[in-house]
Amino acid sequence: MSTIFNSSDNDFIISRINQLTPESKAHWGKMNVSQMIVHCQQPLLVSEGKLGVKRSLIGIVIGNLMKKKFLNKKFGKNLPTDKKFIITYNPEFEKEKQLLINQIQSFEKKGNSVIKNFKHPFFGSMTAEEWGIISYKHLDHHLKQFGV
């Protein structure tokens, strides 16, 4: 299974990020490409313990049950997102793109030790390996959203 800790998986993700331009258009959803790039940084920050997000009530109720589904299947379109992950301003594209690439490379370089938060705000308890899989799937999902 693809993971953000794997070199070849990250090379593939980064090559797709590098295909994005400030003019890239979403096939679904409300974000522009710059907002999507910053949105994709947020869960990585959560897993590193650099951004705190409270666990939602729905996550407490069904998150653990949904975790297996999300680990084993593709993400659907237009899924709900935590308010902290909704980007309402217009970020500077090139700067944020490079920050995301740097984050991805850091995950590969540091491996599982980069994970400091073992509580996902929706799924609950997660291992470093699960964070790696979910992080890759999240990035893949949004790159598909923008056609790359």
Short mmCIF file of C-alpha atoms in Angstrom, two decimals, residues 11-111:
data_model
loop_
_atom_site.label_atom_id
_atom_site.label_comp_id
_atom_site.label_asym_id
_atom_site.label_seq_id
_atom_site.Cartn_x
_atom_site.Cartn_y
_atom_site.Cartn_z
CA ASP A 11 8.59 10.87 -5.99
CA PHE A 12 5.31 10.12 -7.76
CA ILE A 13 3.32 12.52 -5.55
CA ILE A 14 5.92 15.30 -5.93
CA SER A 15 6.04 14.86 -9.72
CA ARG A 16 2.26 15.36 -9.74
CA ILE A 17 2.48 18.43 -7.48
CA ASN A 18 5.03 19.87 -9.89
CA GLN A 19 2.48 19.53 -12.72
CA LEU A 20 0.17 21.97 -10.94
CA THR A 21 0.11 25.60 -12.01
CA PRO A 22 -1.62 28.65 -10.49
CA GLU A 23 -4.22 28.19 -13.25
CA SER A 24 -5.00 24.52 -12.46
CA LYS A 25 -8.75 24.06 -12.04
CA ALA A 26 -10.58 21.67 -9.74
CA HIS A 27 -12.79 18.96 -11.22
CA TRP A 28 -14.92 19.13 -8.06
CA GLY A 29 -15.08 21.07 -4.80
CA LYS A 30 -14.73 24.74 -3.88
CA MET A 31 -10.99 25.23 -3.35
CA ASN A 32 -8.65 26.82 -5.83
CA VAL A 33 -5.27 25.17 -6.37
CA SER A 34 -3.40 27.37 -3.88
CA GLN A 35 -6.00 26.69 -1.18
CA MET A 36 -5.78 22.95 -1.89
CA ILE A 37 -2.01 22.99 -1.43
CA VAL A 38 -2.30 24.66 1.98
CA HIS A 39 -5.23 22.36 2.85
CA CYS A 40 -2.98 19.35 2.16
CA GLN A 41 -0.35 20.68 4.57
CA GLN A 42 -2.77 20.75 7.52
CA PRO A 43 -3.18 17.00 8.26
CA LEU A 44 0.58 16.57 7.98
CA LEU A 45 1.00 19.30 10.61
CA VAL A 46 -1.55 17.52 12.82
CA SER A 47 0.33 14.22 12.56
CA GLU A 48 3.59 16.00 13.45
CA GLY A 49 1.95 17.51 16.53
CA LYS A 50 2.36 21.05 15.12
CA LEU A 51 -1.37 21.76 14.72
CA GLY A 52 -3.96 20.83 17.31
CA VAL A 53 -7.44 19.82 16.19
CA LYS A 54 -10.12 18.64 18.61
CA ARG A 55 -11.77 15.33 17.89
CA SER A 56 -15.26 15.83 16.44
CA LEU A 57 -18.35 14.25 17.97
CA ILE A 58 -19.04 12.31 14.77
CA GLY A 59 -15.42 11.15 14.79
CA ILE A 60 -15.82 9.87 18.34
CA VAL A 61 -18.98 8.00 17.35
CA ILE A 62 -17.96 6.47 13.99
CA GLY A 63 -14.36 7.48 13.29
CA ASN A 64 -12.73 4.24 14.37
CA LEU A 65 -15.18 2.23 12.25
CA MET A 66 -14.52 4.44 9.22
CA LYS A 67 -10.75 4.23 9.60
CA LYS A 68 -10.56 0.74 8.06
CA LYS A 69 -12.70 1.84 5.10
CA PHE A 70 -10.49 4.86 4.42
CA LEU A 71 -7.31 2.83 4.79
CA ASN A 72 -8.50 0.29 2.22
CA LYS A 73 -10.46 2.36 -0.32
CA LYS A 74 -10.12 5.57 -2.29
CA PHE A 75 -11.47 8.80 -0.85
CA GLY A 76 -14.79 9.95 -2.30
CA LYS A 77 -15.47 13.40 -3.68
CA ASN A 78 -16.76 16.30 -1.57
CA LEU A 79 -16.08 14.74 1.83
CA PRO A 80 -16.59 16.99 4.86
CA THR A 81 -13.47 18.54 6.38
CA ASP A 82 -12.53 20.03 9.71
CA LYS A 83 -12.94 23.82 9.82
CA LYS A 84 -9.22 24.23 10.57
CA PHE A 85 -8.49 22.61 7.21
CA ILE A 86 -10.71 24.98 5.21
CA ILE A 87 -8.54 27.65 3.62
CA THR A 88 -10.51 30.84 2.87
CA TYR A 89 -7.70 33.16 1.79
CA ASN A 90 -5.71 33.02 -1.47
CA PRO A 91 -2.24 31.66 -0.62
CA GLU A 92 0.86 32.37 -2.70
CA PHE A 93 1.05 29.34 -5.00
CA GLU A 94 4.81 28.79 -5.48
CA LYS A 95 5.68 29.38 -1.82
CA GLU A 96 3.02 26.98 -0.53
CA LYS A 97 3.79 24.38 -3.20
CA GLN A 98 7.42 24.30 -2.07
CA LEU A 99 6.37 24.08 1.60
CA LEU A 100 4.20 21.04 0.80
CA ILE A 101 7.00 19.37 -1.14
CA ASN A 102 9.38 20.04 1.77
CA GLN A 103 6.88 18.48 4.20
CA ILE A 104 6.55 15.36 2.05
CA GLN A 105 10.33 15.03 1.77
CA SER A 106 10.64 15.44 5.54
CA PHE A 107 8.23 12.57 6.12
CA GLU A 108 10.29 10.35 3.85
CA LYS A 109 13.59 11.40 5.45
CA LYS A 110 12.46 11.10 9.08
CA GLY A 111 10.22 8.07 8.59
#
